[in-house]
Short mmCIF file of N, CA and C in Angstrom, two decimals:
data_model
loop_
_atom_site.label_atom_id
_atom_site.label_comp_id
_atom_site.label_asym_id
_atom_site.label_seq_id
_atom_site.Cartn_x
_atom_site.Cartn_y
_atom_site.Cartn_z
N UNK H 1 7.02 21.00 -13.28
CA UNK H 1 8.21 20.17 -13.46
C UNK H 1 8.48 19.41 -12.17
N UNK H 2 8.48 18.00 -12.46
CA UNK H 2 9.06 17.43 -11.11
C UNK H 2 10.41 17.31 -10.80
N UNK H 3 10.23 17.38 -9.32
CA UNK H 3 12.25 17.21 -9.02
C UNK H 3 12.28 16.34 -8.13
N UNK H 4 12.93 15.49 -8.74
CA UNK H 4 13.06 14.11 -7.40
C UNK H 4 14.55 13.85 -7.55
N UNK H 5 14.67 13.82 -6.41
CA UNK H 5 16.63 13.86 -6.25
C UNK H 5 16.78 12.84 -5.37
N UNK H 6 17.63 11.78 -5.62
CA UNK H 6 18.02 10.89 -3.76
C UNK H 6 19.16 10.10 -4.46
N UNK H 7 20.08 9.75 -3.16
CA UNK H 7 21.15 8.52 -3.53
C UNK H 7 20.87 7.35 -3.04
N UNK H 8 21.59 6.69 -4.10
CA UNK H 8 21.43 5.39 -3.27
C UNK H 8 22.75 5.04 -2.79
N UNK H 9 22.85 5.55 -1.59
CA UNK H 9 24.39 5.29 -0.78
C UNK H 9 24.39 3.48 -0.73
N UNK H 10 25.76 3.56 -0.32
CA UNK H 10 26.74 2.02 -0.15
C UNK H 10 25.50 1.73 1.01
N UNK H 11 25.00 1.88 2.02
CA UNK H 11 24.27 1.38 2.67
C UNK H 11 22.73 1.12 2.55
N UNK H 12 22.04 1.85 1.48
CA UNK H 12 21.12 1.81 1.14
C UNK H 12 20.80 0.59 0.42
N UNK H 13 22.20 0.60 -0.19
CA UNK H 13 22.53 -0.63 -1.51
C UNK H 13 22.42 -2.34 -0.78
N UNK H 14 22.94 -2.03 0.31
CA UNK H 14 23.07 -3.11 0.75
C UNK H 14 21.62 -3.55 1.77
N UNK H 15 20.87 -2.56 2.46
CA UNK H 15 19.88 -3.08 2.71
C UNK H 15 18.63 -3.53 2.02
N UNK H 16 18.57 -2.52 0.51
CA UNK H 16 18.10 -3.53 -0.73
C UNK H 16 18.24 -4.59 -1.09
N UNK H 17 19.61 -5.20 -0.83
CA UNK H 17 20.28 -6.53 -0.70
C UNK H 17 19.65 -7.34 0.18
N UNK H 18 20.11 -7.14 1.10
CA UNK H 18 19.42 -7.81 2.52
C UNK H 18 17.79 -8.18 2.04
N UNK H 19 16.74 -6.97 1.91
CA UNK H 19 15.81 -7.25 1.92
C UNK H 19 15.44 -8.36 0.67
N UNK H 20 15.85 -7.92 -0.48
CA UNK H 20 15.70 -9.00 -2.01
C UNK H 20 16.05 -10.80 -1.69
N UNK H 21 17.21 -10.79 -0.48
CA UNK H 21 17.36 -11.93 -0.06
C UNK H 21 16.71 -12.64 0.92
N UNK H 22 15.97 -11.59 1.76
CA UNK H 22 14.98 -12.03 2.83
C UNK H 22 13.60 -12.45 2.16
N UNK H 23 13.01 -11.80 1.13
CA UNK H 23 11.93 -12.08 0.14
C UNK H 23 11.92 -13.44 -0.44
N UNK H 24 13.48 -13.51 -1.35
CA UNK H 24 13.76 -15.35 -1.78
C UNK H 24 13.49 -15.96 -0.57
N UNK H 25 13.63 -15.72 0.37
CA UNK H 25 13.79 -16.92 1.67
C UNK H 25 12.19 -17.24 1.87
N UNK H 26 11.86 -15.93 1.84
CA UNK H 26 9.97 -15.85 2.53
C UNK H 26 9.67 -16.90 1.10
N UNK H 27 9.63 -16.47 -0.20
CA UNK H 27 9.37 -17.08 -1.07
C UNK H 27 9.61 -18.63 -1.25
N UNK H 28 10.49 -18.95 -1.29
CA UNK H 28 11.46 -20.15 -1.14
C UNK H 28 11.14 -20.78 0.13
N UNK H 29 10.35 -20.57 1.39
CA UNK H 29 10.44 -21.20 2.11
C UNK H 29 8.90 -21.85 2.01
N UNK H 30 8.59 -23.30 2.42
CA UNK H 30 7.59 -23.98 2.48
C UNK H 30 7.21 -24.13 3.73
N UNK H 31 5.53 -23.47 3.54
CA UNK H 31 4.81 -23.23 4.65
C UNK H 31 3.54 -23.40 4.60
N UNK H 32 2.68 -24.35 5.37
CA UNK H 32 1.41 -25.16 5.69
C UNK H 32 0.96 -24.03 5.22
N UNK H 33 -0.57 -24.13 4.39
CA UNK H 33 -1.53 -23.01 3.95
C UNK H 33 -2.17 -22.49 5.41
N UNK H 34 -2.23 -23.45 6.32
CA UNK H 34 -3.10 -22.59 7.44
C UNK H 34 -2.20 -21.98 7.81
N UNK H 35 -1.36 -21.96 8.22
CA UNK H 35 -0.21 -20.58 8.76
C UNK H 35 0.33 -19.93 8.25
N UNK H 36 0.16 -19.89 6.82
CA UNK H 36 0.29 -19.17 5.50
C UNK H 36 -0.75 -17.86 5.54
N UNK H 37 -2.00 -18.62 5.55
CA UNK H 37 -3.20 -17.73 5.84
C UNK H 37 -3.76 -17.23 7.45
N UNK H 38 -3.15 -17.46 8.09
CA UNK H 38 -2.82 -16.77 9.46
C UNK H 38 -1.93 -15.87 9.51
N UNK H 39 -0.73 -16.01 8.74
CA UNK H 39 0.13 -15.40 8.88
C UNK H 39 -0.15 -13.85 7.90
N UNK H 40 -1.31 -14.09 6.96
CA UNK H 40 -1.58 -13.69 5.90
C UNK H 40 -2.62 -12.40 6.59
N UNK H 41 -3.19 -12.94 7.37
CA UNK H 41 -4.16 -12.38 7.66
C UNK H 41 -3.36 -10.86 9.25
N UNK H 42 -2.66 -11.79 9.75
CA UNK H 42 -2.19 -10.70 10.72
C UNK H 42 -1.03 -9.57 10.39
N UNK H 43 -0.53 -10.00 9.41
CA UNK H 43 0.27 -8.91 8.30
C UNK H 43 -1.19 -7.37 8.02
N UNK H 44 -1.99 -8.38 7.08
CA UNK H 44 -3.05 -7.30 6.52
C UNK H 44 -3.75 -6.62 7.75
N UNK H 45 -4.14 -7.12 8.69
CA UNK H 45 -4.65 -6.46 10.03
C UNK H 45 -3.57 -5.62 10.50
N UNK H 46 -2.48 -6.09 10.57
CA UNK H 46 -1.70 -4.79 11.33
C UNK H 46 -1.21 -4.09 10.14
N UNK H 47 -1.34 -3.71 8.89
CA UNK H 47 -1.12 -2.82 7.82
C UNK H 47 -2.28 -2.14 8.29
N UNK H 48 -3.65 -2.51 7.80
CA UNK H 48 -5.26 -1.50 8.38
C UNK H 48 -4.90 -0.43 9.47
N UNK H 49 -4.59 -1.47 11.20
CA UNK H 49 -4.23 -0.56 12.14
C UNK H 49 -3.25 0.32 12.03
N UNK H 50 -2.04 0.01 11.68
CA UNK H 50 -1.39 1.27 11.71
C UNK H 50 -1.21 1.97 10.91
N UNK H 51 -2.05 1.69 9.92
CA UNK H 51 -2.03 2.86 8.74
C UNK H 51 -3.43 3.54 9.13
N UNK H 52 -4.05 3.67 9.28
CA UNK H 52 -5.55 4.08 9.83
C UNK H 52 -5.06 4.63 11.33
N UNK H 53 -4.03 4.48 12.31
CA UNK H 53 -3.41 5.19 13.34
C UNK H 53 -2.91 6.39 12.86
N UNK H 54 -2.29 6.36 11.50
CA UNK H 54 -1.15 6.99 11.38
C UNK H 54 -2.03 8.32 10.87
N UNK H 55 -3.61 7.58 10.08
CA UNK H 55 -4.34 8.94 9.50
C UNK H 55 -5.72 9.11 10.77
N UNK H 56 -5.00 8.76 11.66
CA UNK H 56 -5.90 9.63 12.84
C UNK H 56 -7.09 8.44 13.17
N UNK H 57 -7.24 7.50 12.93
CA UNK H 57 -8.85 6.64 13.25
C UNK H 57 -8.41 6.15 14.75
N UNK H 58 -9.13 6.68 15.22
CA UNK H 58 -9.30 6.20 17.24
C UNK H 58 -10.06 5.15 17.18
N UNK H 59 -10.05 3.92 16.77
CA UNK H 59 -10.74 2.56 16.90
C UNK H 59 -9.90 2.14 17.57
N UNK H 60 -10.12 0.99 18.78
CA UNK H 60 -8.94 0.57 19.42
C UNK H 60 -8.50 -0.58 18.57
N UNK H 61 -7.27 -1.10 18.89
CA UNK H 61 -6.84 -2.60 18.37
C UNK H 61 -7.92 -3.79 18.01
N UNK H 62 -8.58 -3.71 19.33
CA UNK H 62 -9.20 -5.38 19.58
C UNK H 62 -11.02 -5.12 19.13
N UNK H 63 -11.27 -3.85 18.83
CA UNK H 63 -12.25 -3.05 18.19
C UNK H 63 -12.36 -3.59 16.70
N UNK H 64 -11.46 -2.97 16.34
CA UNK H 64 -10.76 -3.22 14.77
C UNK H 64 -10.92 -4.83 14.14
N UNK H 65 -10.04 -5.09 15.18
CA UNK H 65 -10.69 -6.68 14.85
C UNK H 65 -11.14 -7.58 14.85
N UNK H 66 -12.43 -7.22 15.81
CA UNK H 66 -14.03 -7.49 15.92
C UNK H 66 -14.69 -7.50 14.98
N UNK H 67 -14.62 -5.90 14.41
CA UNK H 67 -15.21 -5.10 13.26
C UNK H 67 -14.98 -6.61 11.72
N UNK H 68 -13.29 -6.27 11.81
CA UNK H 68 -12.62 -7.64 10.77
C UNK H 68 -13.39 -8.38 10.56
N UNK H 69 -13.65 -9.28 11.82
CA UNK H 69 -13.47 -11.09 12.11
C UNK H 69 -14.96 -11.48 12.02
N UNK H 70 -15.93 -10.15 12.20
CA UNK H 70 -17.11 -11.05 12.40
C UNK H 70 -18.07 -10.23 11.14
N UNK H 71 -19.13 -10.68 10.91
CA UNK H 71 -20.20 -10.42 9.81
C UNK H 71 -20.81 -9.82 10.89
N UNK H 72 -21.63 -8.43 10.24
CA UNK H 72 -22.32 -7.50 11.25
C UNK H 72 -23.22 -6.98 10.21
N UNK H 73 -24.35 -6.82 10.19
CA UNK H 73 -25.68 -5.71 9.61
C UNK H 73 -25.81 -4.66 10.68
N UNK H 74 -24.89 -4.65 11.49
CA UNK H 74 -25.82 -3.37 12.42
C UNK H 74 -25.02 -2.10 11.66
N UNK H 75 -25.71 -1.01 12.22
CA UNK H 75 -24.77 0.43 11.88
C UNK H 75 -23.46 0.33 12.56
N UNK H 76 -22.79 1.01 11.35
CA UNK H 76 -21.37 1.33 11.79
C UNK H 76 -20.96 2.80 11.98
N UNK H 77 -19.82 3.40 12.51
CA UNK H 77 -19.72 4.31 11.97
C UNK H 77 -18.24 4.59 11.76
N UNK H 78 -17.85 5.73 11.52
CA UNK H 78 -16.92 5.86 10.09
C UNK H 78 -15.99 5.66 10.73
N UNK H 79 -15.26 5.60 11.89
CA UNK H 79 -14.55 4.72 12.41
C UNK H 79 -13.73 3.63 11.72
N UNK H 80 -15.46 2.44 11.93
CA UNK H 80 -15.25 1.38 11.20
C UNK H 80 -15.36 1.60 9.70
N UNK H 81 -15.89 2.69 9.06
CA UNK H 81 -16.30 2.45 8.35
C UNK H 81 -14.72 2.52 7.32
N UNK H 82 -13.98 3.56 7.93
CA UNK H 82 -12.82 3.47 7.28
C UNK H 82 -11.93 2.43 7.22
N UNK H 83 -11.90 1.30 7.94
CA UNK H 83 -11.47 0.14 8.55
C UNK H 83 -11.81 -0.53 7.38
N UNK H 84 -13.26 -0.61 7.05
CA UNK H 84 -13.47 -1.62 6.06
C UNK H 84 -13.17 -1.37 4.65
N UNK H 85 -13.23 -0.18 4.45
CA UNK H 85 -12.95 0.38 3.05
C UNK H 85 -11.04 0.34 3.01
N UNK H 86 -10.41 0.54 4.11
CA UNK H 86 -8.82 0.49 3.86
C UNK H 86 -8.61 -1.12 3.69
N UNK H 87 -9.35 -1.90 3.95
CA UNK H 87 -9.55 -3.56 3.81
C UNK H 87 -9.86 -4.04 2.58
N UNK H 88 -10.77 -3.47 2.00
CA UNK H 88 -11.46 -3.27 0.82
C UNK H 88 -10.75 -2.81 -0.51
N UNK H 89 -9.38 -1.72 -0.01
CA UNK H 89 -8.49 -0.86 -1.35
C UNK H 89 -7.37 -1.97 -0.86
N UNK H 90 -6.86 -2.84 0.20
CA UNK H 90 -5.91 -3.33 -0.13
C UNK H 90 -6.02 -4.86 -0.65
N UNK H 91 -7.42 -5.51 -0.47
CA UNK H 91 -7.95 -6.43 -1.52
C UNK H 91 -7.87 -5.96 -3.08
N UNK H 92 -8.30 -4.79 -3.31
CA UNK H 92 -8.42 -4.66 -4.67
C UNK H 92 -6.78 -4.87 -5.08
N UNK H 93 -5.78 -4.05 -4.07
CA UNK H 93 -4.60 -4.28 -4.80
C UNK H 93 -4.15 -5.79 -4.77
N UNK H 94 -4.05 -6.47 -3.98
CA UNK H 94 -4.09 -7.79 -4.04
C UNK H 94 -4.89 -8.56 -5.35
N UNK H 95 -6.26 -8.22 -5.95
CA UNK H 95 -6.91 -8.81 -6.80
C UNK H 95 -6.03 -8.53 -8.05
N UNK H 96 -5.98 -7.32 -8.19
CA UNK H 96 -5.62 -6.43 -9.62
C UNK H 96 -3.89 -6.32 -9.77
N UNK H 97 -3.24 -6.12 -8.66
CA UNK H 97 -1.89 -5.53 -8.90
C UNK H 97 -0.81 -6.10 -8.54
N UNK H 98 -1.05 -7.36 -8.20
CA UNK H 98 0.00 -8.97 -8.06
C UNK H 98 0.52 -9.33 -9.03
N UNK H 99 1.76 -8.76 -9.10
CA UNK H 99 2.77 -9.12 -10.27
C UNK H 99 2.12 -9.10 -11.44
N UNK H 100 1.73 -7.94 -11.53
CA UNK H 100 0.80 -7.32 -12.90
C UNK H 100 1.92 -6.84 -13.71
N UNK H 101 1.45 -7.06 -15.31
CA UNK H 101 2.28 -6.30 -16.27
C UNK H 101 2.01 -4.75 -16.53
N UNK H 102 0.96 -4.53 -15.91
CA UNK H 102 0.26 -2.93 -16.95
C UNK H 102 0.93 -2.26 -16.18
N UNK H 103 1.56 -0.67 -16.91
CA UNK H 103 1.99 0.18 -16.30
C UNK H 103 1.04 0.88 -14.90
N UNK H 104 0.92 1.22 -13.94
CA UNK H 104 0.46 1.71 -12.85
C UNK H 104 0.12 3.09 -13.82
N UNK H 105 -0.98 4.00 -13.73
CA UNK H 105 -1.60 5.18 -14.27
C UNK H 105 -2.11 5.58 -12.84
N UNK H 106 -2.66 7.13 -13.83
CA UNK H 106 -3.50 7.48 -12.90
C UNK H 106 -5.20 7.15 -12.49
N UNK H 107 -5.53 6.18 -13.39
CA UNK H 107 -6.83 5.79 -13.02
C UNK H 107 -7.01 4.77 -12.29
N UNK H 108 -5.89 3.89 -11.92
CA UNK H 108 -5.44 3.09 -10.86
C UNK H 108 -5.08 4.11 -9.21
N UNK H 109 -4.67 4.88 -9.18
CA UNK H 109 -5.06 5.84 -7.85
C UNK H 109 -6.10 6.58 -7.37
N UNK H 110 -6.71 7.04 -8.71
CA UNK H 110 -8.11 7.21 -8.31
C UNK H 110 -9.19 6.25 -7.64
N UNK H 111 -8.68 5.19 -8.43
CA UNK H 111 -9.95 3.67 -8.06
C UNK H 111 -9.26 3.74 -7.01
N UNK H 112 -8.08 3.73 -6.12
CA UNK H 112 -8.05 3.21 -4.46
C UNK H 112 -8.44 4.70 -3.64
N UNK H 113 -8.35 5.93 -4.40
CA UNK H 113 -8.85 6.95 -3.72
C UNK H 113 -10.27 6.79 -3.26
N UNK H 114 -11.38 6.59 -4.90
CA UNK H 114 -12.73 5.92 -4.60
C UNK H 114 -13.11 4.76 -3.43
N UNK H 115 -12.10 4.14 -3.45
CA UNK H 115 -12.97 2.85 -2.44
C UNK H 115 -12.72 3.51 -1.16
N UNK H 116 -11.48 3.96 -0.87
CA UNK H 116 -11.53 4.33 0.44
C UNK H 116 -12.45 5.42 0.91
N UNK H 117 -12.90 6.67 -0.18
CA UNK H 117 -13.58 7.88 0.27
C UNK H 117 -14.05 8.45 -0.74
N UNK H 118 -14.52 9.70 -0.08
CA UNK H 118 -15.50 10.00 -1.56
C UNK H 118 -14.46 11.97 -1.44
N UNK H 119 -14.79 12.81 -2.68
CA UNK H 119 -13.83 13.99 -2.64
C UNK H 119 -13.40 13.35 -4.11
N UNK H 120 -12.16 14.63 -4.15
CA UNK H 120 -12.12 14.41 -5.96
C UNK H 120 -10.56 15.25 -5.87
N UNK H 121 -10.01 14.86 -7.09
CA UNK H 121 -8.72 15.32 -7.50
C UNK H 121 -8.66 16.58 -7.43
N UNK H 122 -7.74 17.62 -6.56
CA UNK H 122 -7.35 18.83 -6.34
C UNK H 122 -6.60 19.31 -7.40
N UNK H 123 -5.67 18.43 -8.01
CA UNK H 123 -4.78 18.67 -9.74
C UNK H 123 -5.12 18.11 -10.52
N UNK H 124 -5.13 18.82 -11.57
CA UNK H 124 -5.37 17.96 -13.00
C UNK H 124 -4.48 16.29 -13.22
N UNK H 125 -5.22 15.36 -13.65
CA UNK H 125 -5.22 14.19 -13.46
C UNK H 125 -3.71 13.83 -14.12
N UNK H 126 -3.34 14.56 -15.71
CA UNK H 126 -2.22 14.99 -16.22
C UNK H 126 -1.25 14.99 -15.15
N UNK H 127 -1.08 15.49 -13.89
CA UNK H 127 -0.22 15.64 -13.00
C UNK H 127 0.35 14.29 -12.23
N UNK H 128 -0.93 14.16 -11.67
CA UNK H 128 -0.55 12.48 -11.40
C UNK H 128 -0.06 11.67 -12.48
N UNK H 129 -0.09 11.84 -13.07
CA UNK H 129 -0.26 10.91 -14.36
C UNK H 129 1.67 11.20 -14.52
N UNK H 130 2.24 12.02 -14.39
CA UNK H 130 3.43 12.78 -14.70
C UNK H 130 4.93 11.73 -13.83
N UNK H 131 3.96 11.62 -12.55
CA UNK H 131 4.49 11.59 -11.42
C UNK H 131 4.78 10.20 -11.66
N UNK H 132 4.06 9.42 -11.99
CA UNK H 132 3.92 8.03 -12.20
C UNK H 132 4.28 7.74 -13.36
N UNK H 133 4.18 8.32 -14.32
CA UNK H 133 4.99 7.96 -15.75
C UNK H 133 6.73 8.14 -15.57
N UNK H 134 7.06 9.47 -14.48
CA UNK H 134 8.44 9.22 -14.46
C UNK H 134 9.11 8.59 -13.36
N UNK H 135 8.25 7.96 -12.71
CA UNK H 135 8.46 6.57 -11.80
C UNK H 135 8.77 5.39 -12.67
N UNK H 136 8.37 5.23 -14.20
CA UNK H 136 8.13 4.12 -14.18
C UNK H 136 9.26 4.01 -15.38
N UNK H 137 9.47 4.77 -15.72
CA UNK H 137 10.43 5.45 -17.03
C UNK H 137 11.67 4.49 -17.53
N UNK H 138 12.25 4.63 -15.75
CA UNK H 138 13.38 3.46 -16.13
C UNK H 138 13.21 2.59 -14.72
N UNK H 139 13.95 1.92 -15.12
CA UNK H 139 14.17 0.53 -13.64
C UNK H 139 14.66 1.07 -12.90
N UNK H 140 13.71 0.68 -11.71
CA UNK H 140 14.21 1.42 -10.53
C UNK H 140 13.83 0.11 -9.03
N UNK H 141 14.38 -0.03 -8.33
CA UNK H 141 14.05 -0.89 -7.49
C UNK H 141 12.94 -0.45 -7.22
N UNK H 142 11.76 -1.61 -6.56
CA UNK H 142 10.50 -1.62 -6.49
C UNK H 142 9.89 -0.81 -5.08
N UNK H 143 11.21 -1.40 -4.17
CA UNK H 143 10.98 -0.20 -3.06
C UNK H 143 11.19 1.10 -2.89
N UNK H 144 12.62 1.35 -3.37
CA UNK H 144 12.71 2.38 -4.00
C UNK H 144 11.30 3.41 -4.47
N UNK H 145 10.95 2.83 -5.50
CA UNK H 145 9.51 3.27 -6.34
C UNK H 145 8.47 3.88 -5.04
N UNK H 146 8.67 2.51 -4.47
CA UNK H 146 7.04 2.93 -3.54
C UNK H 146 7.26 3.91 -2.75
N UNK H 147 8.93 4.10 -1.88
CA UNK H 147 9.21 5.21 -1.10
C UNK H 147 8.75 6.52 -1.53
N UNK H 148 9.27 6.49 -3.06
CA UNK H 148 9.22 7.97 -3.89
C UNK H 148 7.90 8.28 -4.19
N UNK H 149 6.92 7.30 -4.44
CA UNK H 149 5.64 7.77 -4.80
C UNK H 149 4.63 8.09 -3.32
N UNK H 150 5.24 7.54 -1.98
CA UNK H 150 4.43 7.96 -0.78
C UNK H 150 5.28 9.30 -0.57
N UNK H 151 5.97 9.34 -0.62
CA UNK H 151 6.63 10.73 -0.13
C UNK H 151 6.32 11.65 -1.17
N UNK H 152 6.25 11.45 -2.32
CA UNK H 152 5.54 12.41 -3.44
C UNK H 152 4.26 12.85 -3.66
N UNK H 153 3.32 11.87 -3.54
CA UNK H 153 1.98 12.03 -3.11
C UNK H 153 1.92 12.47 -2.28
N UNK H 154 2.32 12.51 -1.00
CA UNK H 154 2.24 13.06 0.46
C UNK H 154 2.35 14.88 0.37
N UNK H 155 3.48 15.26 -0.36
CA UNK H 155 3.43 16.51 -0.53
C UNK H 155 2.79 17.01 -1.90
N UNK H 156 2.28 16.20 -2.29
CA UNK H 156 1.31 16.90 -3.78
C UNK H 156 0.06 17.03 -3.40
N UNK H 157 -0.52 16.34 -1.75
CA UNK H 157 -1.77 16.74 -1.74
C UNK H 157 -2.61 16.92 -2.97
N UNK H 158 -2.81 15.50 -3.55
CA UNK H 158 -3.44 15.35 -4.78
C UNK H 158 -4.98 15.26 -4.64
N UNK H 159 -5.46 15.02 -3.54
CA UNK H 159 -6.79 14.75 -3.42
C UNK H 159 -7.05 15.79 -2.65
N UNK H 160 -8.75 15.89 -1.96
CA UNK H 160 -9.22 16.97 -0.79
C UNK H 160 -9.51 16.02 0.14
N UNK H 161 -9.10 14.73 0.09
CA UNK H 161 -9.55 14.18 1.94
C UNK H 161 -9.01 12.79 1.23
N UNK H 162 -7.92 12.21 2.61
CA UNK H 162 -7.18 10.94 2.61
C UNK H 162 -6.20 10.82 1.57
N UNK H 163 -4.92 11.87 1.51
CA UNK H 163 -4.31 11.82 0.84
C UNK H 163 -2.80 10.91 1.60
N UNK H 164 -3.02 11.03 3.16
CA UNK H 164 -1.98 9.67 3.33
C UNK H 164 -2.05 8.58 3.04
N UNK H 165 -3.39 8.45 3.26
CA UNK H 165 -3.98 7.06 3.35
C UNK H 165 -3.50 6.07 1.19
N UNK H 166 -4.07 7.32 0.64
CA UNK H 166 -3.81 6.83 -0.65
C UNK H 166 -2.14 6.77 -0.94
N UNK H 167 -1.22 7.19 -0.47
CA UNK H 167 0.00 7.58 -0.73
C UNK H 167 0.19 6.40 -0.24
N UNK H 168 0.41 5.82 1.11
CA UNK H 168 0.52 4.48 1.52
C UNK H 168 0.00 3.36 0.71
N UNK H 169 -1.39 3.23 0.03
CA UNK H 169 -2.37 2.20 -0.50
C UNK H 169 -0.90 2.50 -1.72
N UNK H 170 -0.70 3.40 -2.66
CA UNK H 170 -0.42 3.56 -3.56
C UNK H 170 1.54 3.00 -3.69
N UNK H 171 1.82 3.41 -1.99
CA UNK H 171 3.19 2.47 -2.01
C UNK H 171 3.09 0.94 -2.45
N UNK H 172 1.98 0.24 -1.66
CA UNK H 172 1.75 -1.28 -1.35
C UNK H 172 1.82 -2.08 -3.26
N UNK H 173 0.70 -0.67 -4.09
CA UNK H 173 0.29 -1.41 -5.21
C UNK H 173 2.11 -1.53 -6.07
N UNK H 174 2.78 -0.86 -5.50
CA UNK H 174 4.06 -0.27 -6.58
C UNK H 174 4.86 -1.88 -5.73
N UNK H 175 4.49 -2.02 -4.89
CA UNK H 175 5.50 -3.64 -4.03
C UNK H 175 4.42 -4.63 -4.53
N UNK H 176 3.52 -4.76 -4.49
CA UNK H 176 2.86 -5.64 -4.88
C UNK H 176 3.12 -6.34 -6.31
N UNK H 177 2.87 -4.81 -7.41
CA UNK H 177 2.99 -4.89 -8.70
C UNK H 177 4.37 -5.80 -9.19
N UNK H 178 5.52 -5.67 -7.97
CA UNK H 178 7.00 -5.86 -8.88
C UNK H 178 7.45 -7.32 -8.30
N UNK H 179 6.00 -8.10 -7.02
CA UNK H 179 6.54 -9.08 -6.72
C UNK H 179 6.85 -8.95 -4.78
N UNK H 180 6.85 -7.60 -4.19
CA UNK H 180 7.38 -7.47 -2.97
C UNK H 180 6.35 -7.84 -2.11
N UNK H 181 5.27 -8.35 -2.24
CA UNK H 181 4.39 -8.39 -1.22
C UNK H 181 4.74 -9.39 -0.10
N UNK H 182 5.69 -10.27 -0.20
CA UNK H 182 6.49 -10.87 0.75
C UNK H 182 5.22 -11.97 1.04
N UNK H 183 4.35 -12.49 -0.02
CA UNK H 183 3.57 -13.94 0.09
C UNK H 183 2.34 -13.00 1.17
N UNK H 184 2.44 -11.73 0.98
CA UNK H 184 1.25 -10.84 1.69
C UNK H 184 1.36 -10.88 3.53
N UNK H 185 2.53 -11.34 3.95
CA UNK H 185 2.93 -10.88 4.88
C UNK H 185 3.69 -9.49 5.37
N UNK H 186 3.85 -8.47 4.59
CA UNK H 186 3.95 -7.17 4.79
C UNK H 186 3.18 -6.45 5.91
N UNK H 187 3.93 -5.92 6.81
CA UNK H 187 3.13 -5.11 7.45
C UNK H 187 4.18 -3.94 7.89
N UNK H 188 3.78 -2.70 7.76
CA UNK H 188 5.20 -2.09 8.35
C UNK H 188 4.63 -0.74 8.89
#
């Protein structure tokens, strides 16, 4: 049985506010494609780094985005290799989960579990599946959503290796999905 409990205090309310109005602005505001896609690009680079900090990868900054910026055949190692695959699951959400209609499942967390690593579901898939069906149940603000499903995943330890990493990927697809990607300048 899941138990998810939280308020949404008078101040919570209002920085939902704030942010929904900062989004129209990002949205609403007209901006040259090259600094669109600059701007585009150093959002998604500093999402990689500090989410890949946060699950332990010792690549430095200017490492990282070497690795990024240039085409390489030589060996890598898992370092980078995680670098490219956390690059790789937040393209897919970008391809697939941009103001998408389909409900979010659980075979949509698996596919960003897969790209990033290899290991396999620790709970029956039913479980995830639970977690995310009563996320989606009724309207709920979109950030909201993503908070509850990284902090839920985080302690369900649903997988056996990179279960922050997916809890984070799995916030982005729940902002992405409802419109929040902020024109893919997100980085936080």
């Amino acid at each position: 049985m899941l138990n998810i409990s939280y308020n949404i205090s008078l101040r919570l309310n209002e920085h939902l506010t704030k942010i929904e109005d900062l989004r129209k602005q990002i949205l609403l505001t007209p901006i040259s494609p090259a600094k669109e896609l600059r701007l585009r690009w150093e959002a998604t680079f500093n999402r990689i780094h500090y989410s890949l900090k946060l699950a332990g990868n010792s690549m430095k900054r200017g490492d990282m985005l070497k690795l990024l910026s240039e085409v390489t055949h030589k060996k890598i190692n898992n370092d980078q290799k995680a670098v490219l695959k956390y690059k790789e699951a937040l393209d897919y959400i970008y391809r697939n989960w941009q103001g998408s209609q389909s409900s979010v499942d659980a075979r949509a967390i698996i596919d960003l579990h897969k790209i990033i690593g290899s290991g396999r579901l620790r709970v029956p898939q039913a479980g995830l599946q639970y977690l995310l069906d009563y996320l989606q149940a009724r309207i709920e603000n979109p950030i909201i959503q993503a908070a509850i499903v990284n902090i839920e995943m985080e302690k369900m330890q649903l997988f056996i290796e990179h279960n922050s990493l997916v809890a984070r990927l799995s916030a982005d697809l729940f902002l992405y999905k409802y419109g929040y990607d902020f024109k893919g300048f997100l980085a936080y």
